[in-house]
Amino acid sequence: MIVSEHPRPAKTFVHLADTHLPGEHSPLYGAADADGHLAVLLDRIETSGLRPDALLLAGDLVDRGDRSAYRRLRALVEPVAERIGAEVVWAAGNHDDRAAMRAELPLPEAADPASPVCFTRWFGGLRVLVLDSTVPGAHWGEVGPEQEAWLRDELSQRAPEGSLLVVHHPPLPTVLDLAVTVELRGQQELADVLRGSDVRAILSGHVHHPSFGTFAGIPVAVASSSAYGQDLATTVGSTRGQDAAQGYNLVQVYADTIVHSAVALGRGSTVGEHVPADEAARRIAAAGIAWRE
């Protein structure tokens, strides 16, 4: 009997970002059906049979901070999450309104509704830390001393299975030149807090294309948008959003690694053979391979 090199993941998350629902169900910027694309994405997750521990939504939940948009978002996401047995973690982005988020979404209470949306969620021994990188009235991001102090205090106690950090603005170099105007500022100060901590991965959004790198020695994974994507093959130096390249990231947590896989919303024609799940299991068994425990 051959044993697989790795067991099945201990935990699985769906990392979503930039759903950008407009105030009313209408084409976003006259071109993209943000509601419809999200509905298709959620349906694909549900019908795939995936049963993640949580859906992690990394900010820009709505496009203009409208309370009606948060209500539609919740109506789209929560029934699917309940059916697949997943929790939902909401993070703020630069298009969000903190007070409206708190009024319409199940978030920890705060004395000041306009204060940063930052909190901790536990999934067994794995900790998910949510930061708020939004700067009201601006599209660039910043965490700031108050949240950095909160984060430092949280990280002073290590989690048994480590931590994931969710923050909308990615602490990475920008791929598109124009994105330097809306990047995360004060990255060195945040790095000083995170370096040497138990944070195993940073999950972000904001830039509307998958991106991967490291920050303070920690892997960073950026999910594309479910609403619209960025064309990275456009003329160098230019920027072009497109009603294409939408998707999400699948996050699979193991004892010694975390695997981030970009999943596209669009589907194409089958290439080669479609192998159903039961047939795949039969072939694995026929090859004499057993999953490592």
Backbone as CSV, one residue per row, in Angstrom:
resi,resn,N_x,N_y,N_z,CA_x,CA_y,CA_z,C_x,C_y,C_z
1,MET,0.837,-1.195,0.000,0.000,0.000,0.000,0.876,1.251,0.000
2,ILE,0.569,2.189,-0.867,1.255,3.475,-0.926,0.428,4.493,-0.149
3,VAL,1.092,5.302,0.677,0.398,6.337,1.456,0.678,7.685,0.805
4,SER,-0.351,8.500,0.642,-0.195,9.823,0.026,0.807,10.666,0.813
5,GLU,1.456,11.582,0.135,2.460,12.423,0.779,1.841,13.334,1.849
6,HIS,0.589,13.700,1.664,-0.087,14.595,2.601,-1.481,14.059,2.906
7,PRO,-2.010,14.354,4.101,-3.394,13.983,4.406,-4.335,14.957,3.715
8,ARG,-5.618,14.745,3.870,-6.576,15.753,3.428,-6.439,16.976,4.345
9,PRO,-6.835,18.158,3.876,-6.634,19.365,4.697,-7.386,19.298,6.018
10,ALA,-6.773,19.894,7.051,-7.418,19.945,8.359,-8.572,20.933,8.358
11,LYS,-8.423,22.023,7.594,-9.471,23.032,7.476,-9.455,23.590,6.064
12,THR,-10.629,24.020,5.617,-10.770,24.585,4.280,-11.580,25.866,4.361
13,PHE,-11.126,26.900,3.653,-11.837,28.171,3.607,-12.025,28.596,2.153
14,VAL,-13.088,29.339,1.918,-13.280,30.018,0.642,-12.960,31.491,0.866
15,HIS,-11.986,31.988,0.143,-11.501,33.366,0.276,-12.084,34.181,-0.875
16,LEU,-13.070,35.011,-0.547,-13.756,35.867,-1.507,-13.354,37.315,-1.281
17,ALA,-13.474,38.131,-2.319,-13.156,39.551,-2.155,-13.913,40.375,-3.183
18,ASP,-14.136,41.631,-2.838,-14.612,42.626,-3.800,-15.895,42.197,-4.517
19,THR,-16.916,41.921,-3.722,-18.222,41.587,-4.285,-18.907,42.824,-4.864
20,HIS,-18.641,44.012,-4.315,-19.025,45.300,-4.920,-20.501,45.401,-5.315
21,LEU,-21.403,44.944,-4.488,-22.810,45.074,-4.847,-23.217,46.552,-4.852
22,PRO,-23.846,47.017,-5.937,-24.300,48.412,-5.985,-25.560,48.613,-5.142
23,GLY,-25.972,49.872,-5.002,-27.130,50.182,-4.153,-28.378,49.447,-4.564
24,GLU,-28.634,49.346,-5.858,-29.738,48.569,-6.397,-29.171,47.519,-7.336
25,HIS,-29.967,46.464,-7.580,-29.486,45.419,-8.485,-29.499,45.964,-9.912
26,SER,-28.367,46.499,-10.322,-28.196,47.052,-11.656,-26.751,46.811,-12.067
27,PRO,-26.431,46.945,-13.370,-25.055,46.686,-13.802,-24.051,47.607,-13.105
28,LEU,-23.044,47.013,-12.506,-21.994,47.773,-11.833,-21.175,48.529,-12.873
29,TYR,-21.083,49.851,-12.722,-20.380,50.718,-13.678,-20.904,50.513,-15.103
30,GLY,-22.186,50.123,-15.188,-22.840,49.948,-16.480,-22.430,48.706,-17.233
31,ALA,-21.671,47.804,-16.597,-21.115,46.687,-17.363,-21.230,45.322,-16.698
32,ALA,-21.014,45.230,-15.393,-20.898,43.922,-14.733,-22.071,43.670,-13.798
33,ASP,-22.625,42.478,-13.846,-23.724,42.084,-12.958,-23.125,41.513,-11.677
34,ALA,-22.800,42.399,-10.738,-22.134,41.963,-9.512,-22.991,40.973,-8.739
35,ASP,-24.312,41.236,-8.640,-25.210,40.316,-7.940,-25.228,38.958,-8.633
36,GLY,-25.394,38.978,-9.952,-25.497,37.733,-10.696,-24.223,36.923,-10.656
37,HIS,-23.078,37.596,-10.782,-21.808,36.867,-10.738,-21.605,36.211,-9.369
38,LEU,-21.948,36.929,-8.304,-21.798,36.358,-6.965,-22.726,35.169,-6.781
39,ALA,-23.955,35.278,-7.277,-24.906,34.172,-7.160,-24.387,32.928,-7.877
40,VAL,-23.823,33.114,-9.067,-23.266,31.978,-9.808,-22.086,31.382,-9.052
41,LEU,-21.220,32.231,-8.534,-20.054,31.762,-7.788,-20.483,30.936,-6.569
42,LEU,-21.436,31.444,-5.814,-21.907,30.728,-4.633,-22.571,29.415,-5.012
43,ASP,-23.315,29.418,-6.123,-23.959,28.180,-6.580,-22.917,27.143,-6.975
44,ARG,-21.855,27.585,-7.619,-20.800,26.640,-8.001,-20.144,26.033,-6.771
45,ILE,-19.926,26.847,-5.739,-19.340,26.317,-4.505,-20.264,25.276,-3.894
46,GLU,-21.547,25.615,-3.816,-22.501,24.706,-3.166,-22.664,23.407,-3.945
47,THR,-22.848,23.497,-5.259,-23.096,22.289,-6.051,-21.849,21.434,-6.217
48,SER,-20.667,22.000,-5.952,-19.436,21.210,-6.038,-19.329,20.188,-4.919
49,GLY,-20.106,20.399,-3.855,-20.004,19.524,-2.697,-18.971,19.984,-1.690
50,LEU,-18.319,21.104,-1.953,-17.341,21.631,-1.006,-18.039,22.032,0.290
51,ARG,-17.440,21.681,1.410,-17.999,22.034,2.716,-16.920,22.753,3.529
52,PRO,-16.695,24.032,3.216,-15.621,24.774,3.889,-15.991,25.128,5.315
53,ASP,-14.982,25.412,6.114,-15.221,25.860,7.482,-15.826,27.260,7.496
54,ALA,-15.446,28.092,6.534,-15.977,29.462,6.499,-15.791,30.065,5.126
55,LEU,-16.636,31.044,4.842,-16.445,31.951,3.722,-15.817,33.213,4.290
56,LEU,-14.630,33.554,3.831,-13.914,34.736,4.315,-14.016,35.817,3.246
57,LEU,-14.788,36.874,3.508,-14.995,37.945,2.540,-14.096,39.123,2.901
58,ALA,-13.099,39.356,2.047,-12.010,40.271,2.386,-12.240,41.698,1.894
59,GLY,-13.437,42.232,2.115,-13.654,43.653,1.913,-14.199,44.075,0.565
60,ASP,-14.591,45.362,0.472,-15.354,45.911,-0.645,-16.570,45.030,-0.893
61,LEU,-17.298,44.834,0.178,-18.487,43.995,0.125,-19.539,44.625,-0.774
62,VAL,-19.692,45.954,-0.667,-20.620,46.690,-1.529,-19.840,47.825,-2.185
63,ASP,-20.480,48.495,-3.148,-19.737,49.466,-3.940,-19.765,50.880,-3.378
64,ARG,-20.890,51.275,-2.735,-20.993,52.654,-2.255,-21.467,52.744,-0.801
65,GLY,-21.371,51.651,-0.067,-21.750,51.678,1.345,-23.242,51.704,1.595
66,ASP,-24.068,51.378,0.583,-25.521,51.421,0.753,-26.007,50.299,1.652
67,ARG,-26.888,50.637,2.604,-27.445,49.608,3.479,-28.242,48.579,2.695
68,SER,-28.932,49.015,1.650,-29.712,48.076,0.833,-28.800,47.037,0.189
69,ALA,-27.601,47.434,-0.202,-26.662,46.500,-0.821,-26.173,45.469,0.192
70,TYR,-25.932,45.905,1.433,-25.539,44.940,2.469,-26.658,43.937,2.721
71,ARG,-27.901,44.396,2.671,-29.016,43.465,2.874,-29.076,42.440,1.749
72,ARG,-28.879,42.884,0.499,-28.880,41.939,-0.621,-27.704,40.978,-0.511
73,LEU,-26.553,41.492,-0.097,-25.371,40.638,0.051,-25.631,39.543,1.076
74,ARG,-26.178,39.927,2.201,-26.459,38.954,3.242,-27.474,37.918,2.758
75,ALA,-28.470,38.367,2.002,-29.494,37.449,1.488,-28.911,36.472,0.471
76,LEU,-27.863,36.870,-0.244,-27.214,35.970,-1.196,-26.291,34.981,-0.499
77,VAL,-25.507,35.473,0.460,-24.425,34.670,1.045,-24.909,33.742,2.148
78,GLU,-25.705,34.248,3.068,-26.000,33.487,4.281,-26.797,32.202,4.042
79,PRO,-27.797,32.176,3.151,-28.492,30.901,2.924,-27.561,29.810,2.388
80,VAL,-26.655,30.186,1.476,-25.698,29.202,0.950,-24.770,28.741,2.062
81,ALA,-24.261,29.681,2.844,-23.360,29.322,3.939,-24.041,28.371,4.915
82,GLU,-25.306,28.632,5.208,-26.024,27.756,6.140,-26.179,26.363,5.562
83,ARG,-26.502,26.275,4.270,-26.708,24.952,3.661,-25.424,24.145,3.592
84,ILE,-24.276,24.804,3.427,-23.018,24.056,3.328,-22.292,23.983,4.670
85,GLY,-22.914,24.521,5.710,-22.342,24.421,7.054,-21.125,25.284,7.277
86,ALA,-21.051,26.436,6.606,-19.893,27.323,6.726,-20.256,28.588,7.494
87,GLU,-19.339,29.058,8.308,-19.507,30.366,8.923,-19.164,31.439,7.892
88,VAL,-19.520,32.678,8.188,-19.196,33.799,7.303,-18.414,34.834,8.098
89,VAL,-17.298,35.276,7.546,-16.474,36.318,8.163,-16.450,37.507,7.216
90,TRP,-16.930,38.665,7.697,-17.014,39.875,6.886,-15.882,40.831,7.259
91,ALA,-15.123,41.308,6.284,-14.102,42.327,6.514,-14.447,43.574,5.711
92,ALA,-13.953,44.714,6.156,-14.251,45.989,5.506,-13.216,46.329,4.441
93,GLY,-13.687,46.995,3.369,-12.811,47.515,2.328,-13.079,48.989,2.103
94,ASN,-12.305,49.589,1.218,-12.392,51.037,1.026,-13.712,51.508,0.429
95,HIS,-14.496,50.611,-0.162,-15.818,50.977,-0.672,-16.915,50.769,0.377
96,ASP,-16.561,50.215,1.525,-17.553,49.919,2.557,-17.760,51.101,3.487
97,ASP,-18.879,51.078,4.191,-19.198,52.065,5.220,-19.313,51.312,6.541
98,ARG,-18.480,51.650,7.501,-18.420,50.888,8.747,-19.751,50.881,9.484
99,ALA,-20.389,52.035,9.614,-21.649,52.109,10.347,-22.734,51.314,9.638
100,ALA,-22.787,51.400,8.312,-23.782,50.637,7.561,-23.513,49.139,7.670
101,MET,-22.237,48.760,7.635,-21.888,47.345,7.815,-22.409,46.831,9.144
102,ARG,-22.144,47.597,10.192,-22.549,47.159,11.531,-24.072,47.124,11.675
103,ALA,-24.757,47.999,10.952,-26.220,48.024,11.037,-26.849,46.831,10.332
104,GLU,-26.190,46.312,9.287,-26.823,45.296,8.446,-26.192,43.911,8.533
105,LEU,-24.974,43.805,9.029,-24.293,42.515,9.073,-24.054,42.097,10.522
106,PRO,-24.005,40.799,10.787,-23.738,40.317,12.149,-22.263,40.463,12.501
107,LEU,-21.913,41.599,13.080,-20.542,41.914,13.454,-20.470,42.188,14.947
108,PRO,-19.293,42.056,15.539,-19.152,42.394,16.960,-19.590,43.834,17.225
109,GLU,-20.241,44.041,18.344,-20.716,45.371,18.694,-19.539,46.296,18.988
110,ALA,-19.773,47.590,18.765,-18.748,48.600,19.039,-19.427,49.841,19.591
111,ALA,-18.786,50.500,20.542,-19.357,51.716,21.123,-19.507,52.792,20.053
112,ASP,-18.544,52.854,19.135,-18.594,53.810,18.031,-18.808,53.047,16.735
113,PRO,-20.003,53.170,16.104,-20.265,52.411,14.867,-19.296,52.728,13.735
114,ALA,-18.652,53.897,13.801,-17.720,54.278,12.745,-16.282,53.851,13.034
115,SER,-16.070,53.135,14.129,-14.720,52.694,14.467,-14.308,51.524,13.571
116,PRO,-13.003,51.234,13.475,-12.531,50.150,12.610,-13.182,48.807,12.948
117,VAL,-13.458,48.048,11.914,-14.064,46.722,12.069,-12.931,45.708,12.186
118,CYS,-12.511,45.423,13.402,-11.453,44.437,13.619,-11.879,43.502,14.748
119,PHE,-11.616,42.218,14.569,-12.068,41.227,15.541,-11.357,39.904,15.289
120,THR,-11.594,38.960,16.186,-10.990,37.628,16.110,-12.074,36.573,16.035
121,ARG,-11.881,35.578,15.184,-12.764,34.406,15.132,-11.900,33.153,15.256
122,TRP,-12.422,32.158,15.951,-11.696,30.909,16.145,-12.364,29.771,15.387
123,PHE,-11.554,28.921,14.783,-12.010,27.703,14.122,-11.184,26.568,14.713
124,GLY,-11.680,26.023,15.821,-10.876,25.084,16.579,-9.649,25.797,17.107
125,GLY,-8.470,25.266,16.808,-7.236,25.890,17.272,-6.660,26.905,16.309
126,LEU,-7.373,27.173,15.193,-6.904,28.141,14.206,-7.600,29.479,14.439
127,ARG,-6.820,30.539,14.498,-7.356,31.875,14.755,-7.392,32.685,13.459
128,VAL,-8.527,33.354,13.230,-8.653,34.277,12.105,-8.751,35.691,12.669
129,LEU,-7.810,36.527,12.305,-7.750,37.915,12.758,-8.174,38.824,11.606
130,VAL,-9.136,39.695,11.856,-9.652,40.594,10.825,-9.234,42.020,11.153
131,LEU,-8.515,42.651,10.233,-8.123,44.055,10.370,-8.954,44.914,9.418
132,ASP,-9.026,46.202,9.712,-9.750,47.162,8.886,-8.738,48.163,8.338
133,SER,-8.394,48.017,7.054,-7.387,48.896,6.440,-8.016,50.099,5.753
134,THR,-9.322,50.309,5.949,-9.980,51.411,5.265,-9.664,52.751,5.912
135,VAL,-9.621,53.766,5.097,-9.450,55.149,5.530,-10.672,55.901,5.006
136,PRO,-11.647,56.238,5.861,-12.883,56.867,5.381,-12.604,58.051,4.465
137,GLY,-13.242,58.041,3.301,-13.067,59.113,2.333,-11.911,58.920,1.377
138,ALA,-11.153,57.842,1.541,-9.991,57.579,0.675,-10.066,56.153,0.144
139,HIS,-9.281,55.863,-0.888,-9.218,54.505,-1.422,-7.885,53.827,-1.120
140,TRP,-6.880,54.582,-0.692,-5.669,53.936,-0.198,-5.952,53.393,1.209
141,GLY,-5.091,52.537,1.690,-5.340,51.892,2.969,-4.273,52.151,4.006
142,GLU,-4.659,51.939,5.265,-3.723,52.086,6.380,-4.317,51.361,7.582
143,VAL,-3.478,50.706,8.349,-3.952,50.021,9.552,-3.897,50.955,10.755
144,GLY,-2.784,51.622,10.961,-2.679,52.631,12.010,-2.292,52.077,13.369
145,PRO,-1.805,52.949,14.257,-1.261,52.528,15.554,-2.277,51.821,16.450
146,GLU,-3.537,52.255,16.449,-4.526,51.653,17.345,-4.751,50.182,17.016
147,GLN,-4.954,49.885,15.728,-5.147,48.483,15.347,-3.858,47.683,15.484
148,GLU,-2.729,48.310,15.216,-1.459,47.607,15.385,-1.252,47.208,16.834
149,ALA,-1.661,48.066,17.762,-1.558,47.725,19.185,-2.497,46.582,19.524
150,TRP,-3.707,46.635,18.972,-4.677,45.538,19.192,-4.124,44.225,18.651
151,LEU,-3.563,44.283,17.443,-3.020,43.082,16.815,-1.842,42.537,17.609
152,ARG,-0.964,43.417,18.062,0.179,42.974,18.846,-0.275,42.255,20.121
153,ASP,-1.325,42.790,20.750,-1.852,42.180,21.967,-2.450,40.806,21.672
154,GLU,-3.209,40.706,20.568,-3.797,39.414,20.192,-2.714,38.380,19.921
155,LEU,-1.677,38.797,19.233,-0.622,37.865,18.838,0.328,37.518,19.977
156,SER,0.189,38.185,21.110,1.057,37.885,22.242,0.802,36.478,22.777
157,GLN,-0.386,35.946,22.517,-0.711,34.557,22.847,-0.810,33.770,21.550
158,ARG,0.041,32.784,21.378,0.058,32.022,20.138,-1.120,31.062,20.078
159,ALA,-1.692,30.904,18.891,-2.804,29.983,18.683,-2.263,28.576,18.437
160,PRO,-2.952,27.537,18.917,-2.455,26.168,18.747,-2.173,25.795,17.296
161,GLU,-3.002,26.277,16.377,-2.830,25.942,14.961,-2.407,27.153,14.132
162,GLY,-1.984,28.213,14.795,-1.553,29.403,14.081,-2.716,30.313,13.726
163,SER,-2.401,31.377,13.000,-3.390,32.397,12.684,-3.408,32.717,11.194
164,LEU,-4.584,33.140,10.727,-4.746,33.746,9.414,-5.118,35.207,9.638
165,LEU,-4.577,36.100,8.825,-4.892,37.520,8.915,-5.651,37.931,7.663
166,VAL,-6.843,38.514,7.859,-7.641,39.013,6.737,-7.573,40.536,6.752
167,VAL,-7.097,41.135,5.673,-7.014,42.598,5.565,-7.214,42.960,4.092
168,HIS,-8.067,43.942,3.828,-8.485,44.220,2.450,-7.322,44.629,1.552
169,HIS,-6.572,45.642,1.930,-5.464,46.118,1.105,-4.267,45.177,1.259
170,PRO,-3.771,44.596,0.183,-2.665,43.645,0.319,-1.343,44.334,0.609
171,PRO,-0.557,43.813,1.531,0.771,44.367,1.810,1.803,43.809,0.832
172,LEU,1.619,44.148,-0.435,2.487,43.679,-1.510,2.785,44.825,-2.469
173,PRO,3.845,44.711,-3.263,4.049,45.684,-4.341,2.870,45.637,-5.313
174,THR,2.585,46.771,-5.951,1.483,46.814,-6.906,1.921,46.251,-8.245
175,VAL,1.019,45.523,-8.900,1.292,44.962,-10.219,0.980,45.997,-11.304
176,LEU,-0.138,46.709,-11.155,-0.529,47.761,-12.083,-0.055,49.104,-11.538
177,ASP,0.554,49.917,-12.373,1.151,51.171,-11.914,0.163,52.047,-11.156
178,LEU,-1.044,52.195,-11.678,-2.009,53.112,-11.075,-2.407,52.677,-9.667
179,ALA,-2.246,51.399,-9.375,-2.620,50.896,-8.049,-1.735,51.449,-6.945
180,VAL,-0.608,52.073,-7.283,0.247,52.671,-6.257,-0.487,53.819,-5.561
181,THR,-1.497,54.390,-6.210,-2.260,55.483,-5.597,-3.243,54.975,-4.544
182,VAL,-3.504,53.667,-4.542,-4.492,53.115,-3.602,-3.906,51.957,-2.799
183,GLU,-2.594,51.910,-2.655,-1.965,50.798,-1.964,-2.084,50.940,-0.447
184,LEU,-1.664,49.924,0.262,-1.599,49.962,1.724,-0.378,50.773,2.137
185,ARG,-0.603,51.814,2.923,0.492,52.649,3.401,0.889,52.235,4.821
186,GLY,2.100,52.594,5.218,2.585,52.227,6.539,2.875,50.744,6.677
187,GLN,3.328,50.121,5.597,3.539,48.668,5.621,4.659,48.261,6.576
188,GLN,5.680,49.085,6.716,6.797,48.719,7.587,6.347,48.580,9.027
189,GLU,5.470,49.473,9.480,4.965,49.405,10.854,4.167,48.125,11.077
190,LEU,3.363,47.741,10.089,2.610,46.487,10.209,3.555,45.293,10.198
191,ALA,4.577,45.350,9.374,5.555,44.257,9.318,6.231,44.064,10.667
192,ASP,6.511,45.159,11.357,7.165,45.063,12.664,6.294,44.305,13.668
193,VAL,4.976,44.432,13.536,4.060,43.716,14.433,3.991,42.230,14.071
194,LEU,4.012,41.932,12.786,3.765,40.566,12.321,5.007,39.682,12.317
195,ARG,6.171,40.279,12.172,7.390,39.478,12.011,7.619,38.595,13.244
196,GLY,7.758,37.289,13.021,7.997,36.353,14.106,6.737,35.880,14.813
197,SER,5.566,36.320,14.349,4.301,35.917,14.982,3.857,34.559,14.456
198,ASP,2.684,34.109,14.909,2.162,32.824,14.444,1.255,32.970,13.226
199,VAL,1.230,34.137,12.591,0.414,34.327,11.388,1.008,33.509,10.248
200,ARG,0.206,32.608,9.722,0.672,31.681,8.690,0.338,32.160,7.284
201,ALA,-0.645,33.050,7.145,-1.013,33.561,5.827,-1.793,34.849,5.997
202,ILE,-1.649,35.739,5.026,-2.412,36.984,4.961,-3.317,36.895,3.739
203,LEU,-4.616,37.134,3.928,-5.602,37.034,2.859,-6.154,38.423,2.559
204,SER,-6.083,38.836,1.308,-6.478,40.190,0.922,-7.315,40.184,-0.348
205,GLY,-7.692,41.395,-0.775,-8.449,41.603,-2.007,-7.973,42.890,-2.657
206,HIS,-8.948,43.777,-3.008,-8.685,45.162,-3.414,-8.243,45.331,-4.857
207,VAL,-7.340,44.509,-5.349,-6.744,44.781,-6.658,-7.445,44.061,-7.814
208,HIS,-8.398,43.192,-7.523,-9.234,42.536,-8.544,-8.446,41.607,-9.473
209,HIS,-7.399,41.016,-8.960,-6.703,39.962,-9.694,-5.959,39.103,-8.683
210,PRO,-5.813,37.803,-8.939,-5.046,36.963,-8.017,-3.603,37.420,-7.968
211,SER,-3.029,37.391,-6.778,-1.637,37.783,-6.614,-1.087,37.067,-5.392
212,PHE,0.198,36.759,-5.424,0.806,36.006,-4.338,2.212,36.548,-4.076
213,GLY,2.583,36.620,-2.805,3.902,37.102,-2.440,4.165,36.807,-0.980
214,THR,5.138,37.492,-0.393,5.411,37.354,1.037,5.539,38.738,1.655
215,PHE,5.215,38.820,2.943,5.300,40.071,3.687,5.749,39.733,5.101
216,ALA,6.853,40.296,5.532,7.434,39.993,6.842,7.635,38.486,6.998
217,GLY,7.972,37.827,5.885,8.198,36.388,5.889,6.938,35.552,5.868
218,ILE,5.778,36.190,5.677,4.490,35.494,5.723,3.903,35.444,4.315
219,PRO,3.401,34.296,3.855,2.757,34.239,2.541,1.518,35.136,2.490
220,VAL,1.366,35.845,1.382,0.198,36.691,1.130,-0.522,36.152,-0.098
221,ALA,-1.836,35.979,0.023,-2.657,35.529,-1.102,-3.771,36.538,-1.325
222,VAL,-3.874,37.035,-2.551,-4.904,38.001,-2.921,-5.899,37.305,-3.837
223,ALA,-7.187,37.406,-3.499,-8.225,36.819,-4.343,-8.684,37.830,-5.381
224,SER,-9.119,37.334,-6.525,-9.731,38.200,-7.514,-11.086,38.671,-6.994
225,SER,-11.754,39.484,-7.757,-13.084,39.971,-7.408,-14.148,39.036,-7.968
226,SER,-15.281,38.932,-7.273,-16.413,38.211,-7.854,-17.198,39.104,-8.803
227,ALA,-16.957,40.434,-8.776,-17.718,41.386,-9.584,-17.086,41.620,-10.956
228,TYR,-15.810,41.996,-10.961,-15.094,42.203,-12.223,-13.604,42.080,-11.957
229,GLY,-12.853,41.757,-13.012,-11.430,41.550,-12.859,-10.613,42.639,-13.534
230,GLN,-9.304,42.595,-13.307,-8.376,43.493,-13.983,-7.670,42.742,-15.112
231,ASP,-7.509,43.417,-16.230,-6.819,42.856,-17.387,-5.320,43.076,-17.217
232,LEU,-4.603,42.042,-16.828,-3.157,42.172,-16.614,-2.357,42.068,-17.912
233,ALA,-3.039,41.819,-19.030,-2.354,41.769,-20.319,-2.622,43.028,-21.139
234,THR,-3.206,44.053,-20.503,-3.391,45.316,-21.202,-2.044,46.003,-21.384
235,THR,-2.008,47.100,-22.117,-0.756,47.801,-22.395,-0.024,48.140,-21.099
236,VAL,1.270,47.894,-21.083,2.069,48.163,-19.887,1.903,49.618,-19.458
237,GLY,1.643,49.815,-18.184,1.451,51.151,-17.635,0.001,51.590,-17.584
238,SER,-0.893,50.875,-18.290,-2.308,51.230,-18.301,-3.099,50.321,-17.371
239,THR,-4.359,50.663,-17.164,-5.254,49.879,-16.310,-6.587,49.710,-17.024
240,ARG,-7.112,48.490,-17.031,-8.404,48.231,-17.662,-9.172,47.162,-16.887
241,GLY,-10.265,47.576,-16.254,-11.147,46.594,-15.648,-11.928,45.882,-16.731
242,GLN,-12.362,44.646,-16.432,-13.091,43.880,-17.443,-14.146,43.001,-16.771
243,ASP,-15.232,42.792,-17.498,-16.275,41.887,-17.013,-15.838,40.463,-17.324
244,ALA,-14.761,40.086,-16.682,-14.123,38.779,-16.896,-13.118,38.574,-15.777
245,ALA,-12.530,37.390,-15.723,-11.462,37.059,-14.761,-11.936,37.112,-13.316
246,GLN,-13.243,36.959,-13.093,-13.732,36.889,-11.717,-13.370,35.533,-11.116
247,GLY,-13.338,35.487,-9.777,-13.043,34.214,-9.135,-12.881,34.351,-7.639
248,TYR,-12.377,33.306,-7.026,-12.119,33.271,-5.591,-10.931,32.355,-5.350
249,ASN,-10.444,32.326,-4.121,-9.350,31.426,-3.766,-9.848,30.329,-2.831
250,LEU,-9.389,29.137,-3.068,-9.618,28.007,-2.171,-8.406,27.918,-1.244
251,VAL,-8.655,27.941,0.056,-7.583,27.934,1.051,-7.662,26.632,1.836
252,GLN,-6.642,25.796,1.689,-6.615,24.494,2.358,-5.468,24.486,3.365
253,VAL,-5.827,24.276,4.623,-4.886,24.395,5.734,-4.429,23.002,6.169
254,TYR,-3.125,22.810,6.196,-2.505,21.572,6.666,-1.654,21.894,7.889
255,ALA,-1.163,20.859,8.533,-0.350,21.072,9.730,0.914,21.863,9.417
256,ASP,1.494,21.638,8.239,2.790,22.244,7.942,2.786,23.173,6.742
257,THR,1.623,23.397,6.128,1.559,24.311,4.989,0.121,24.752,4.765
258,ILE,-0.045,25.800,3.962,-1.362,26.249,3.521,-1.303,26.393,2.008
259,VAL,-2.271,25.816,1.310,-2.316,25.856,-0.145,-3.422,26.816,-0.575
260,HIS,-3.044,27.784,-1.426,-3.999,28.760,-1.960,-4.174,28.479,-3.450
261,SER,-5.412,28.232,-3.881,-5.675,27.903,-5.280,-6.697,28.881,-5.848
262,ALA,-6.344,29.565,-6.934,-7.259,30.506,-7.583,-8.273,29.731,-8.413
263,VAL,-9.554,30.014,-8.185,-10.645,29.340,-8.884,-11.371,30.365,-9.745
264,ALA,-11.476,30.107,-11.042,-12.118,31.047,-11.960,-13.631,30.864,-11.945
265,LEU,-14.347,31.976,-12.066,-15.807,31.902,-12.163,-16.231,31.299,-13.494
266,GLY,-15.563,31.692,-14.565,-15.919,31.197,-15.895,-15.589,29.727,-16.053
267,ARG,-16.382,29.038,-16.884,-16.141,27.621,-17.163,-16.069,27.424,-18.667
268,GLY,-15.230,26.491,-19.099,-15.073,26.211,-20.520,-15.492,24.801,-20.863
269,SER,-15.278,24.435,-22.099,-15.603,23.086,-22.554,-14.677,22.067,-21.891
270,THR,-15.185,20.860,-21.678,-14.384,19.798,-21.093,-13.240,19.420,-22.034
271,VAL,-12.056,19.311,-21.483,-10.881,18.875,-22.237,-10.479,17.505,-21.704
272,GLY,-10.354,16.556,-22.587,-10.035,15.206,-22.128,-11.241,14.558,-21.471
273,GLU,-10.978,13.778,-20.443,-12.026,12.987,-19.782,-12.492,13.661,-18.500
274,HIS,-13.801,13.743,-18.314,-14.348,14.171,-17.025,-14.461,12.932,-16.143
275,VAL,-13.730,12.924,-15.040,-13.714,11.768,-14.138,-14.573,12.092,-12.914
276,PRO,-15.737,11.443,-12.762,-16.576,11.698,-11.586,-15.864,11.311,-10.288
277,ALA,-16.357,11.835,-9.176,-15.692,11.634,-7.886,-15.596,10.156,-7.519
278,ASP,-16.670,9.396,-7.750,-16.629,7.981,-7.363,-15.638,7.195,-8.207
279,GLU,-15.502,7.573,-9.480,-14.534,6.906,-10.341,-13.112,7.290,-9.958
280,ALA,-12.909,8.568,-9.577,-11.583,8.988,-9.105,-11.173,8.200,-7.870
281,ALA,-12.123,8.023,-6.930,-11.835,7.249,-5.722,-11.499,5.804,-6.070
282,ARG,-12.223,5.236,-7.040,-11.952,3.854,-7.442,-10.550,3.718,-8.024
283,ARG,-10.151,4.695,-8.841,-8.824,4.624,-9.471,-7.717,4.795,-8.439
284,ILE,-7.945,5.652,-7.453,-6.947,5.825,-6.392,-6.762,4.518,-5.628
285,ALA,-7.890,3.888,-5.294,-7.819,2.605,-4.580,-7.154,1.535,-5.443
286,ALA,-7.486,1.531,-6.740,-6.908,0.536,-7.646,-5.398,0.720,-7.787
287,ALA,-4.941,1.955,-7.602,-3.504,2.220,-7.665,-2.798,1.871,-6.355
288,GLY,-3.582,1.409,-5.370,-2.991,1.015,-4.093,-2.568,2.170,-3.229
289,ILE,-3.252,3.327,-3.366,-2.887,4.507,-2.616,-3.933,4.795,-1.534
290,ALA,-3.485,5.028,-0.330,-4.360,5.388,0.785,-3.996,6.784,1.264
291,TRP,-4.982,7.537,1.711,-4.720,8.879,2.221,-3.987,8.820,3.540
292,ARG,-2.952,9.656,3.672,-2.222,9.755,4.934,-3.143,10.317,5.991
293,GLU,-3.069,9.792,7.220,-3.902,10.287,8.315,-3.122,11.269,9.174
